[in-house]
XYZ file of C-alpha atoms in Angstrom:
759
model
C 77.325 79.110 -219.614
C 79.101 76.362 -221.577
C 81.485 73.908 -219.934
C 85.171 74.818 -220.392
C 86.119 71.140 -220.532
C 84.352 70.180 -223.791
C 87.664 70.053 -225.659
C 89.047 67.613 -223.086
C 85.986 65.380 -223.480
C 86.302 65.485 -227.275
C 89.875 64.163 -227.028
C 88.743 60.958 -225.267
C 88.727 57.699 -227.263
C 85.754 55.418 -227.820
C 85.949 51.942 -226.219
C 87.848 49.262 -228.092
C 86.471 45.805 -228.755
C 88.682 44.369 -226.006
C 87.455 46.855 -223.366
C 84.554 46.167 -221.011
C 81.879 48.856 -220.794
C 79.968 48.703 -217.492
C 76.832 50.607 -218.464
C 74.189 48.203 -217.141
C 74.878 48.387 -213.405
C 77.274 49.749 -210.813
C 80.425 47.682 -210.330
C 80.160 48.066 -206.525
C 76.431 47.511 -205.987
C 73.442 46.315 -207.966
C 71.931 49.724 -208.737
C 71.239 49.639 -212.460
C 70.386 51.841 -215.395
C 66.698 51.089 -214.721
C 66.677 53.162 -211.507
C 65.789 56.879 -211.648
C 69.394 58.157 -211.126
C 70.782 55.838 -213.825
C 74.428 54.744 -214.123
C 77.456 57.003 -214.522
C 79.763 55.460 -217.142
C 83.288 56.850 -216.962
C 84.281 58.145 -220.407
C 87.947 57.376 -219.710
C 87.972 53.798 -218.339
C 84.255 52.924 -218.842
C 83.678 51.899 -215.237
C 80.032 51.984 -214.184
C 79.034 53.606 -210.892
C 75.842 54.758 -209.222
C 75.340 58.313 -207.985
C 73.362 57.278 -204.895
C 74.292 59.845 -202.198
C 74.534 57.265 -199.401
C 76.937 54.997 -201.316
C 78.777 57.701 -203.371
C 80.324 55.116 -205.714
C 80.555 57.563 -208.634
C 82.208 60.214 -206.475
C 84.644 57.641 -205.064
C 85.702 56.532 -208.541
C 86.230 60.130 -209.652
C 88.244 60.886 -206.521
C 90.512 57.850 -206.921
C 90.987 57.898 -210.715
C 90.896 61.600 -211.525
C 88.442 60.919 -214.367
C 85.923 63.787 -214.309
C 83.702 63.034 -217.312
C 80.874 60.501 -217.348
C 77.928 59.472 -219.479
C 74.709 59.145 -217.485
C 72.647 56.238 -218.847
C 68.976 55.757 -217.911
C 66.545 53.187 -219.207
C 62.812 52.706 -218.755
C 60.360 50.234 -220.306
C 58.236 51.373 -223.187
C 54.444 51.264 -222.775
C 52.932 47.863 -223.413
C 52.221 47.196 -227.077
C 49.326 44.863 -226.311
C 46.091 45.974 -227.959
C 43.318 46.986 -225.586
C 39.621 46.919 -226.225
C 38.645 49.562 -228.793
C 42.095 49.881 -230.412
C 42.558 49.385 -234.118
C 43.798 45.914 -235.125
C 47.419 45.706 -236.307
C 48.272 45.813 -239.971
C 48.077 42.543 -241.845
C 51.367 40.651 -241.984
C 52.787 40.656 -245.507
C 56.184 39.058 -244.883
C 57.244 36.207 -242.610
C 60.582 36.802 -240.901
C 62.502 35.688 -237.817
C 63.526 38.792 -235.889
C 65.499 38.786 -232.644
C 64.125 40.525 -229.584
C 65.845 43.919 -229.599
C 66.439 46.101 -226.555
C 65.386 49.270 -228.355
C 61.952 47.748 -228.999
C 61.326 47.246 -225.270
C 63.134 50.162 -223.606
C 63.647 53.881 -223.986
C 67.229 54.883 -223.226
C 68.333 58.424 -222.465
C 71.912 59.646 -222.131
C 73.569 62.882 -221.094
C 77.244 63.807 -220.758
C 78.218 65.097 -217.303
C 81.240 67.057 -216.119
C 82.200 66.472 -212.489
C 85.006 69.033 -212.619
C 82.409 71.803 -212.851
C 80.057 70.353 -210.217
C 81.861 67.825 -207.980
C 78.733 67.073 -205.920
C 76.375 65.708 -208.578
C 78.012 66.439 -211.938
C 77.009 69.118 -214.373
C 74.781 67.902 -217.208
C 75.899 68.920 -220.691
C 73.037 68.182 -223.102
C 74.680 70.408 -225.737
C 77.858 68.281 -225.745
C 76.545 65.799 -228.338
C 76.464 68.629 -230.870
C 80.224 68.178 -231.081
C 80.810 65.346 -233.637
C 83.703 63.775 -231.692
C 81.696 63.658 -228.446
C 78.694 62.279 -230.338
C 80.941 59.533 -231.755
C 82.242 58.795 -228.232
C 78.708 58.478 -226.826
C 77.625 56.239 -229.714
C 80.664 54.036 -229.148
C 79.758 53.559 -225.477
C 76.113 52.761 -226.222
C 76.737 50.450 -229.189
C 79.510 48.429 -227.579
C 78.753 45.102 -225.978
C 78.149 45.554 -222.249
C 80.595 43.907 -219.844
C 78.047 41.366 -218.598
C 76.939 40.302 -222.060
C 80.537 40.314 -223.313
C 81.592 37.723 -220.739
C 78.479 35.633 -221.433
C 79.089 35.609 -225.177
C 82.744 34.723 -224.626
C 81.713 31.807 -222.374
C 79.026 30.534 -224.731
C 81.025 31.096 -227.922
C 81.496 27.955 -229.955
C 85.117 27.165 -230.682
C 85.405 27.558 -234.456
C 88.693 26.859 -236.208
C 89.812 27.333 -239.811
C 89.942 24.384 -242.187
C 92.065 23.611 -245.226
C 89.368 25.022 -247.509
C 89.253 28.452 -245.850
C 93.041 28.581 -245.599
C 93.486 27.830 -249.308
C 90.449 29.707 -250.612
C 90.939 30.880 -254.214
C 88.584 33.655 -255.330
C 88.462 33.365 -259.085
C 85.269 35.436 -259.459
C 84.763 38.787 -257.750
C 82.028 41.390 -258.065
C 80.717 44.218 -255.861
C 77.735 43.550 -253.592
C 75.343 46.474 -252.934
C 75.255 47.709 -249.350
C 72.479 46.061 -247.327
C 73.383 46.693 -243.692
C 75.558 43.575 -243.270
C 77.250 43.725 -239.854
C 78.671 40.228 -239.408
C 79.989 37.463 -241.623
C 79.578 33.840 -240.542
C 81.743 31.446 -242.556
C 80.331 27.999 -243.327
C 82.286 25.332 -245.190
C 79.985 23.013 -247.138
C 82.843 20.600 -247.825
C 83.372 20.109 -244.051
C 79.662 20.644 -243.320
C 80.589 22.783 -240.309
C 81.031 26.454 -239.335
C 84.646 27.520 -239.845
C 86.727 30.644 -239.321
C 88.528 32.491 -242.088
C 91.725 34.284 -241.013
C 91.618 36.345 -244.224
C 87.920 37.166 -244.132
C 88.602 40.907 -244.482
C 90.586 40.392 -247.682
C 88.062 37.926 -249.066
C 85.142 40.289 -248.411
C 87.087 43.162 -249.936
C 86.883 41.283 -253.246
C 83.140 41.979 -253.128
C 83.594 45.644 -252.301
C 82.946 45.168 -248.538
C 85.315 46.983 -246.189
C 84.774 45.334 -242.802
C 87.016 47.878 -241.084
C 84.390 50.580 -241.588
C 81.388 48.490 -240.475
C 79.827 48.682 -237.022
C 77.944 46.016 -235.085
C 74.167 46.416 -235.474
C 72.649 42.926 -235.217
C 72.927 40.181 -232.626
C 75.041 37.140 -233.341
C 73.649 33.615 -233.154
C 75.427 33.160 -229.816
C 73.747 36.239 -228.328
C 70.327 35.055 -229.541
C 70.983 31.613 -228.026
C 71.860 33.183 -224.670
C 68.517 34.998 -224.572
C 66.629 31.746 -225.167
C 68.615 29.925 -222.457
C 67.826 32.616 -219.906
C 64.077 32.360 -220.565
C 63.835 28.814 -219.199
C 61.726 28.885 -216.062
C 61.151 26.572 -213.079
C 57.786 26.257 -211.405
C 57.581 26.404 -207.628
C 54.822 24.397 -206.064
C 54.408 22.442 -202.872
C 53.813 18.723 -202.690
C 50.080 19.437 -202.755
C 50.351 21.479 -205.946
C 49.874 24.853 -204.266
C 52.082 27.784 -205.210
C 54.688 28.547 -202.561
C 54.604 31.926 -200.843
C 57.244 34.390 -202.133
C 59.317 36.272 -199.566
C 60.934 39.709 -199.592
C 63.216 41.650 -197.300
C 66.765 41.674 -195.895
C 68.505 38.333 -196.375
C 65.749 37.200 -198.746
C 67.131 38.394 -202.081
C 67.313 36.018 -205.039
C 70.041 35.647 -207.663
C 69.045 35.504 -211.323
C 70.178 32.575 -213.459
C 72.834 33.698 -215.943
C 72.547 30.440 -217.850
C 73.572 27.289 -215.935
C 74.723 29.451 -213.003
C 72.489 27.837 -210.367
C 75.566 26.232 -208.748
C 76.907 29.738 -208.080
C 73.610 31.117 -206.768
C 72.963 28.256 -204.343
C 76.543 28.306 -202.992
C 76.471 32.089 -202.445
C 73.120 31.929 -200.640
C 74.543 29.342 -198.235
C 77.802 31.259 -197.683
C 76.197 34.613 -196.959
C 73.777 33.096 -194.488
C 76.823 32.575 -192.225
C 77.638 35.247 -189.655
C 81.356 35.368 -190.510
C 80.682 36.244 -194.158
C 78.016 38.771 -193.228
C 80.324 40.557 -190.775
C 83.338 40.438 -193.119
C 81.755 41.624 -196.351
C 78.769 43.657 -195.148
C 80.295 45.705 -192.297
C 78.455 48.590 -190.602
C 78.618 52.033 -192.176
C 81.132 53.178 -189.543
C 83.768 50.825 -191.015
C 86.225 52.517 -193.430
C 85.128 52.112 -197.039
C 87.254 49.575 -198.926
C 86.553 51.366 -202.229
C 88.694 54.319 -201.111
C 91.792 52.149 -200.626
C 91.195 49.345 -203.140
C 94.560 48.440 -204.732
C 92.966 47.308 -207.995
C 92.442 49.957 -210.709
C 88.764 49.009 -211.193
C 86.256 47.377 -208.806
C 85.389 44.803 -211.473
C 88.906 43.330 -211.060
C 88.800 43.141 -207.236
C 87.387 40.054 -205.517
C 87.002 42.048 -202.296
C 84.802 44.628 -204.074
C 82.724 41.934 -205.772
C 82.099 39.980 -202.567
C 81.069 43.190 -200.782
C 78.754 43.896 -203.694
C 77.170 40.442 -203.353
C 76.864 40.823 -199.574
C 75.171 44.208 -199.798
C 72.831 42.978 -202.513
C 71.761 39.849 -200.631
C 71.586 41.231 -197.099
C 70.385 44.826 -197.387
C 66.911 43.996 -198.697
C 67.174 46.939 -201.099
C 66.658 44.738 -204.139
C 64.262 42.167 -202.638
C 61.111 43.617 -204.144
C 58.451 42.110 -206.434
C 58.952 42.160 -210.180
C 57.707 45.432 -211.580
C 58.775 47.544 -208.604
C 61.876 49.708 -208.870
C 64.509 48.253 -206.538
C 65.492 50.579 -203.739
C 62.688 53.047 -204.394
C 59.822 51.343 -202.589
C 59.502 50.929 -198.817
C 61.440 47.927 -197.537
C 58.660 45.624 -196.431
C 59.086 43.095 -193.709
C 59.289 39.488 -194.761
C 55.864 38.131 -195.486
C 56.588 35.561 -192.778
C 56.285 38.303 -190.166
C 53.000 39.346 -188.639
C 51.202 42.629 -189.128
C 52.913 45.916 -188.186
C 52.425 47.439 -184.739
C 48.960 48.751 -183.920
C 50.429 52.218 -183.402
C 50.631 52.676 -187.146
C 47.888 54.616 -188.798
C 45.101 52.904 -190.681
C 46.443 54.388 -193.933
C 49.861 52.845 -193.352
C 48.222 49.535 -192.548
C 46.213 49.603 -195.786
C 49.321 50.492 -197.831
C 51.339 47.691 -196.273
C 48.497 45.229 -196.768
C 48.219 46.140 -200.437
C 51.993 45.898 -200.841
C 52.157 42.454 -199.241
C 49.281 41.260 -201.402
C 51.300 42.408 -204.384
C 54.331 40.526 -203.026
C 52.389 37.275 -202.836
C 51.560 37.424 -206.537
C 54.978 38.217 -207.963
C 58.538 36.971 -207.580
C 61.705 39.022 -207.628
C 63.730 39.919 -210.690
C 66.868 38.724 -208.916
C 70.400 40.076 -208.836
C 72.798 39.131 -211.617
C 76.175 38.041 -210.145
C 77.861 38.373 -213.540
C 80.760 40.455 -212.186
C 81.740 37.849 -209.591
C 81.302 34.983 -212.045
C 83.470 36.659 -214.666
C 86.214 37.482 -212.156
C 86.318 34.106 -210.389
C 86.035 32.168 -213.648
C 88.623 34.216 -215.542
C 91.085 31.771 -217.067
C 89.474 28.735 -215.408
C 88.766 25.849 -217.771
C 85.406 25.045 -216.147
C 84.082 28.044 -214.226
C 84.946 30.367 -217.101
C 82.268 28.708 -219.246
C 78.481 28.834 -219.180
C 78.161 25.078 -218.697
C 76.774 23.424 -215.588
C 79.438 22.842 -212.917
C 79.793 21.097 -209.567
C 78.725 23.185 -206.542
C 81.277 21.549 -204.213
C 84.121 22.243 -206.639
C 82.989 25.853 -207.000
C 82.885 26.273 -203.215
C 86.458 24.996 -202.923
C 87.656 27.176 -205.805
C 86.003 30.308 -204.376
C 87.599 29.743 -200.952
C 90.986 29.225 -202.610
C 90.481 32.316 -204.787
C 89.751 34.497 -201.750
C 92.798 33.185 -199.877
C 95.023 33.729 -202.890
C 93.843 37.334 -203.043
C 94.601 37.779 -199.341
C 98.149 36.517 -199.909
C 98.604 38.864 -202.848
C 97.715 41.902 -200.757
C 99.543 41.567 -197.463
C 97.619 44.420 -195.831
C 94.502 42.227 -195.797
C 96.238 39.715 -193.543
C 95.214 41.860 -190.574
C 91.543 41.698 -191.536
C 89.240 38.872 -190.537
C 89.485 35.999 -192.997
C 85.958 34.658 -193.312
C 87.165 31.439 -194.941
C 88.978 30.362 -191.734
C 85.678 29.207 -190.271
C 85.784 26.153 -192.577
C 89.347 25.000 -191.836
C 90.047 22.118 -189.482
C 92.708 19.452 -189.058
C 92.073 15.848 -190.030
C 94.185 13.046 -188.574
C 94.655 9.999 -190.779
C 95.831 6.709 -189.296
C 97.410 4.000 -191.422
C 97.943 0.522 -189.910
C 99.652 -2.480 -191.426
C 97.552 -5.577 -190.855
C 100.643 -7.796 -190.946
C 103.017 -6.184 -188.447
C 100.545 -3.899 -186.653
C 102.697 -0.797 -187.194
C 100.938 2.562 -187.502
C 101.583 5.925 -189.097
C 99.761 9.188 -188.387
C 99.394 12.196 -190.654
C 97.590 15.489 -190.011
C 96.347 17.704 -192.847
C 94.305 20.879 -192.912
C 91.137 20.785 -194.972
C 87.888 22.717 -195.473
C 85.410 20.049 -196.553
C 84.451 16.738 -194.999
C 83.681 14.436 -197.927
C 81.543 11.415 -197.138
C 81.482 8.643 -199.750
C 77.999 7.325 -200.412
C 77.909 3.494 -200.648
C 77.117 2.467 -204.205
C 77.052 -1.306 -203.724
C 73.621 -2.839 -203.368
C 72.918 -4.837 -200.229
C 73.579 -8.527 -200.794
C 70.493 -10.690 -201.197
C 72.269 -13.798 -199.874
C 75.041 -14.708 -197.456
C 78.594 -14.347 -198.841
C 80.416 -17.530 -199.796
C 83.562 -18.754 -198.038
C 85.685 -17.659 -200.991
C 84.209 -14.145 -200.771
C 84.811 -14.008 -197.029
C 88.406 -15.126 -197.527
C 88.882 -12.456 -200.184
C 87.550 -9.776 -197.849
C 89.987 -10.821 -195.096
C 93.011 -10.400 -197.365
C 93.670 -6.783 -196.440
C 97.159 -5.269 -196.320
C 96.396 -1.847 -194.811
C 93.673 -0.364 -192.651
C 93.060 3.371 -192.907
C 90.675 5.635 -191.041
C 90.478 9.291 -190.066
C 89.501 11.325 -187.003
C 89.181 15.012 -186.301
C 92.347 16.599 -184.967
C 90.419 19.845 -184.493
C 86.900 21.110 -185.211
C 85.916 24.078 -187.438
C 83.482 26.868 -186.704
C 81.384 25.785 -189.684
C 81.496 22.159 -190.794
C 80.910 21.698 -194.537
C 79.875 18.159 -195.380
C 80.037 16.958 -198.965
C 77.945 13.919 -199.830
C 79.880 12.293 -202.676
C 76.894 11.280 -204.787
C 78.491 11.478 -208.222
C 80.446 8.365 -209.094
C 81.707 6.793 -212.297
C 79.402 4.014 -213.473
C 80.678 2.457 -216.713
C 82.952 5.521 -217.029
C 79.965 7.882 -216.960
C 79.458 10.337 -214.025
C 76.203 9.184 -212.455
C 74.271 10.495 -209.474
C 73.407 8.152 -206.618
C 70.124 9.041 -204.928
C 71.006 7.475 -201.595
C 69.537 9.474 -198.667
C 71.547 10.373 -195.585
C 69.923 9.974 -192.190
C 70.402 13.126 -190.103
C 70.181 13.018 -186.296
C 67.134 14.452 -184.488
C 66.937 18.227 -184.656
C 69.636 18.281 -187.366
C 72.251 18.465 -184.586
C 75.621 16.709 -184.854
C 77.634 16.039 -181.690
C 81.271 14.950 -181.576
C 83.004 13.738 -178.467
C 86.246 12.183 -177.293
C 85.809 9.173 -179.567
C 85.917 11.398 -182.673
C 89.070 13.311 -181.682
C 92.458 12.040 -182.834
C 95.203 11.912 -180.191
C 98.118 10.705 -182.292
C 100.180 7.626 -181.502
C 99.077 5.816 -178.356
C 101.164 3.904 -175.810
C 101.764 0.389 -177.055
C 101.569 1.299 -180.751
C 104.624 0.796 -182.951
C 105.420 3.455 -185.535
C 106.017 2.319 -189.112
C 109.424 3.296 -190.505
C 109.478 6.363 -192.703
C 109.535 5.823 -196.457
C 113.048 5.803 -197.828
C 113.822 8.871 -199.874
C 114.942 7.767 -203.354
C 118.414 8.752 -204.438
C 118.311 11.967 -206.445
C 118.939 11.648 -210.158
C 119.306 14.060 -213.008
C 116.150 14.656 -215.045
C 115.829 13.567 -218.631
C 117.105 16.404 -220.796
C 115.683 17.277 -224.189
C 117.888 15.300 -226.585
C 117.463 17.747 -229.463
C 118.336 20.759 -227.320
C 121.361 18.989 -225.841
C 122.625 18.073 -229.320
C 122.239 21.663 -230.545
C 124.032 23.147 -227.522
C 126.874 20.645 -227.662
C 127.118 21.209 -231.424
C 127.694 24.907 -230.692
C 130.696 23.978 -228.585
C 129.193 24.208 -225.089
C 130.399 21.563 -222.595
C 127.876 18.983 -221.486
C 127.712 20.246 -217.906
C 127.023 23.801 -219.073
C 124.299 22.625 -221.458
C 122.666 20.615 -218.665
C 122.790 23.549 -216.239
C 121.265 25.853 -218.831
C 118.387 23.460 -219.530
C 117.798 22.981 -215.802
C 117.659 26.739 -215.238
C 115.244 27.359 -218.123
C 112.800 24.540 -217.429
C 114.230 22.184 -220.094
C 112.412 24.243 -222.734
C 114.550 24.666 -225.857
C 118.093 25.320 -227.047
C 117.522 29.015 -227.833
C 116.331 29.875 -224.313
C 119.132 27.807 -222.778
C 121.709 29.546 -224.981
C 120.507 32.972 -223.817
C 120.932 31.800 -220.206
C 124.458 30.583 -220.968
C 125.513 33.916 -222.441
C 124.241 35.660 -219.291
C 126.104 33.278 -216.936
C 129.368 32.701 -218.814
C 131.360 34.411 -216.058
C 129.803 32.498 -213.166
C 132.641 30.957 -211.075
C 130.812 27.612 -210.759
C 129.640 27.373 -214.350
C 131.832 24.307 -214.959
C 131.359 22.715 -211.537
C 129.556 19.369 -211.468
C 125.815 19.474 -210.775
C 125.200 18.730 -207.092
C 121.893 16.944 -206.453
C 120.158 17.443 -203.125
C 117.995 14.793 -201.542
C 114.240 15.070 -201.226
C 111.203 14.667 -203.338
C 111.128 16.815 -206.420
C 114.871 17.546 -206.448
C 115.433 15.547 -209.590
C 112.896 17.607 -211.481
C 114.028 20.333 -213.877
C 114.303 23.909 -212.677
C 110.915 25.616 -213.141
C 110.560 28.246 -215.842
C 111.065 31.815 -214.660
C 107.708 32.883 -216.145
C 105.855 30.288 -214.070
C 107.678 31.289 -210.900
C 106.870 34.953 -211.576
C 103.162 34.161 -211.952
C 103.141 32.373 -208.597
C 105.024 35.277 -206.995
C 102.284 37.612 -208.266
C 99.850 35.582 -206.134
C 101.808 36.487 -202.998
C 104.074 33.445 -202.619
C 107.869 33.562 -202.394
C 110.247 32.443 -205.136
C 111.324 29.432 -203.054
C 107.715 28.360 -202.550
C 106.941 28.734 -206.244
C 109.957 26.724 -207.341
C 109.278 23.893 -204.917
C 105.585 23.709 -205.837
C 106.418 23.515 -209.546
C 109.059 20.847 -208.930
C 106.656 18.798 -206.824
C 103.955 18.928 -209.527
C 106.073 18.518 -212.624
C 105.672 22.120 -213.762
C 101.854 22.056 -213.836
C 100.702 25.562 -212.813
C 97.206 24.583 -211.640
C 98.452 21.662 -209.559
C 101.280 23.825 -208.195
C 98.802 26.396 -206.875
C 96.736 23.624 -205.285
C 99.910 22.208 -203.702
C 100.785 25.613 -202.213
C 97.378 26.013 -200.597
C 97.477 22.471 -199.228
C 100.980 23.128 -197.782
C 100.607 26.632 -196.304
C 103.489 26.160 -193.840
C 106.006 25.002 -196.427
C 108.341 27.932 -197.058
C 110.136 26.250 -199.950
C 113.121 24.799 -198.099
C 113.523 21.049 -198.086
C 113.216 20.749 -194.304
C 109.708 22.184 -194.119
C 106.643 20.118 -194.699
C 103.033 20.864 -195.452
C 101.703 18.221 -193.130
C 102.408 17.174 -189.574
C 103.866 13.674 -189.403
C 103.925 12.399 -185.849
C 104.898 8.742 -185.806
C 106.691 8.723 -182.477
C 106.336 12.133 -180.842
C 103.479 13.760 -178.964
C 104.528 17.390 -179.440
C 102.460 19.434 -181.875
C 104.499 20.725 -184.817
C 102.157 23.584 -185.728
C 99.115 25.411 -184.457
C 95.911 23.641 -185.329
C 92.995 25.540 -186.850
C 89.623 25.550 -185.100
C 89.132 24.148 -181.630
C 90.151 20.914 -179.916
C 87.668 21.089 -177.070
C 85.007 18.382 -176.824
C 82.132 17.840 -176.892
C 81.286 19.918 -179.963
C 77.748 20.401 -181.282
C 76.732 21.552 -184.758
C 73.319 22.525 -186.085
C 72.319 22.489 -189.744
C 72.221 26.046 -191.116
C 71.898 25.495 -194.878
C 72.070 22.782 -197.485
C 72.460 22.728 -201.267
C 70.539 20.139 -203.266
C 70.928 18.935 -206.830
C 68.025 17.906 -209.028
C 68.985 15.821 -212.023
C 70.686 12.551 -212.980
C 74.151 13.804 -213.950
C 76.899 16.181 -212.855
C 76.687 17.864 -216.267
C 72.980 18.607 -216.094
C 70.203 19.289 -213.615
C 69.640 22.201 -211.271
C 70.996 23.341 -207.886
C 68.812 24.918 -205.198
C 69.504 26.000 -201.619
C 67.606 25.824 -198.332
C 68.652 28.232 -195.580
C 67.425 28.488 -192.001
C 66.765 32.215 -191.494
C 65.567 34.002 -188.322
C 62.340 35.879 -188.976
C 60.765 38.477 -186.650
C 57.365 37.361 -185.349
C 55.095 39.361 -183.057
C 53.743 37.306 -180.177
C 51.307 39.398 -178.171
C 53.019 42.672 -177.327
C 56.548 41.327 -177.862
C 58.494 40.706 -181.043
C 60.499 37.489 -181.139
C 62.563 35.686 -183.739
C 61.691 32.294 -185.093
C 63.806 30.336 -187.563
C 62.125 29.217 -190.750
C 63.450 27.287 -193.735
C 63.626 29.465 -196.843
C 63.898 27.970 -200.322
C 66.221 29.758 -202.807
C 65.640 28.717 -206.419
C 67.673 31.307 -208.328
C 65.668 34.555 -208.199
C 62.651 32.859 -206.621
C 62.689 33.047 -202.814
C 59.820 31.291 -201.060
C 58.847 29.891 -197.691
C 59.759 26.210 -197.782
C 57.107 23.700 -196.784
C 58.096 21.200 -194.100
C 57.408 18.162 -196.262
C 59.873 19.140 -198.995
C 62.536 20.154 -196.449
C 62.259 16.805 -194.728
C 62.701 14.925 -198.017
C 65.424 17.095 -199.546
C 67.589 17.194 -196.405
C 68.515 13.560 -196.782
C 69.246 13.939 -200.498
C 71.297 17.132 -200.253
C 74.721 17.502 -201.843
C 76.377 20.079 -199.548
C 75.588 20.648 -195.856
C 76.635 23.681 -193.793
C 76.612 23.009 -190.023
C 77.221 25.900 -187.600
C 78.836 25.263 -184.221
C 76.453 25.985 -181.359
């Protein structure tokens, strides 16, 4: 019996070049097209979902979107082409060519259209559907389009090519038809500039040779795609100090992350974050918790940071994907970590032999690793640094990710009632400023997430300082130091090891000395108490008199030339962000009847009041992040209209509601009352123990490699009882191994980021 919905499927459109096709893996977990069930690609929005019964991601998408037609995509490796003994030798090579490694040469891919309206439980397969030419064209469009993961990688790696005067003024005096030869892409190279260039009229120029690019389809890989493949093949060896190979580990919490090309800073930061209990409980809740996918406000999981963090948490913590290379993730028994001892004696001898063989296999092979391409693409979207495939700073990425999550929580107010995992990092820092001349002091309290420790870069003096040097050192105007005003649940310490040396970012390999047992303890001496009896508060800085901003002279001349009074022209430019005369004129026509249109401009006191009125578009963008109009306007005024700095200002002043009386910091020069609730705890003593640290190997911030060490509890059988012992585990992208004590001892002092848990 044929499906009655074939006509509806035939009316669907193939994906456009701007659309992402998620056919490689599920957008809510890491189940991929290489698993037996395959991936269900929605033929309406091209979302990818798995049909695993326990996770029901495909069914959830169909229920929420109403899209009932999918393309099931499965892939399996082809048999090895290596010649075995007795086989005929290959044919003699007659032509030398450079050919890219093609997916179709290594894998067999099978597809089938499915209708979930006919069979809501598992979807009805329609192998006869491809006989319809329109459906066949739709399937081909899905399979030949660039996958979402590779699309974002190519976009990040793509070289910025611009047109030149020669391509813009190209004169084709000679034209002739070129026979068809399978050309799928045209790269323009200007020999006069000796550089690749773009040609805005390439379609018209190729048409002169009888080539209609509108009818061509992509069949070959671009140079950028080939370069990505070579970058991803770079490998790191893992050996101990004695040259022995380190022991690979598998199991829950021991899953590696594959390198996407200079993405080690992401992998190491995520491994450290999801070793913390707060992140595990927030993003990997028990099955009894309501499924976020059913109520996700975003149209697709790929656009939701909540969905992507839950995907990462499930992938890292479930152990489903922590299997040796060559095994099918999720379809082999979840072995215990190879750190654990043998299984209980109650198991049968057959089970014992199977487990022994499996663990022997584990010791010889590493994991394939999960590809966090969805999270990277979402978090880096529109960011000048994290949106590229270049090496970035792990501390900056940590701060950006925390800010990104908090921005998302503000955008969706219903998440304010859920546990915010990023709150475990926030604490209050009290800064004390003292004038060495009069002895006056000023205190300031700010909330922060990272404790940055500057590493001394001045070499120790070989001789005693001279009297002139000592006199120079004594000439100090201000003394500044900081204490904790409160303590966080997790203390993140950033060792500032990258400093400018001759204007070049250079790494300083200066080791830090950690206390015995990696335990930090803070007491009364480390806690700030504000102004003390006997101290004299410094007077507050005088607020400068407000002044009008500098108006665009050209725009003012145009508006006044049209007959508008000066005060109206100034008000219009203030209201439109001092942009141009046309925008200001539109504002004037809309506000001609305002009763105060001719009233003098009244300036209010306070910082930022003399700045021009922010543009409405900028304010609207900030409102989309969950902030109010007043907050957006004040942030833009305070930062001179810079959107990125304005967002940073808002997150550093969470209590500022936009009115001029509120402040983002607590200034307590002469009072002892607390102006706002402090994050964390104020009780002392406080003890912290090192949970994880991120290290950087390499001489520069723009190169090198990040790795992570995490202290993980491992079950160990002692006699008849099973106990947990904590072991250091080394995460080097997809390679997860038991760390040897010698390397841990050396790398701890040279780490870049430390994560201390309160005990």
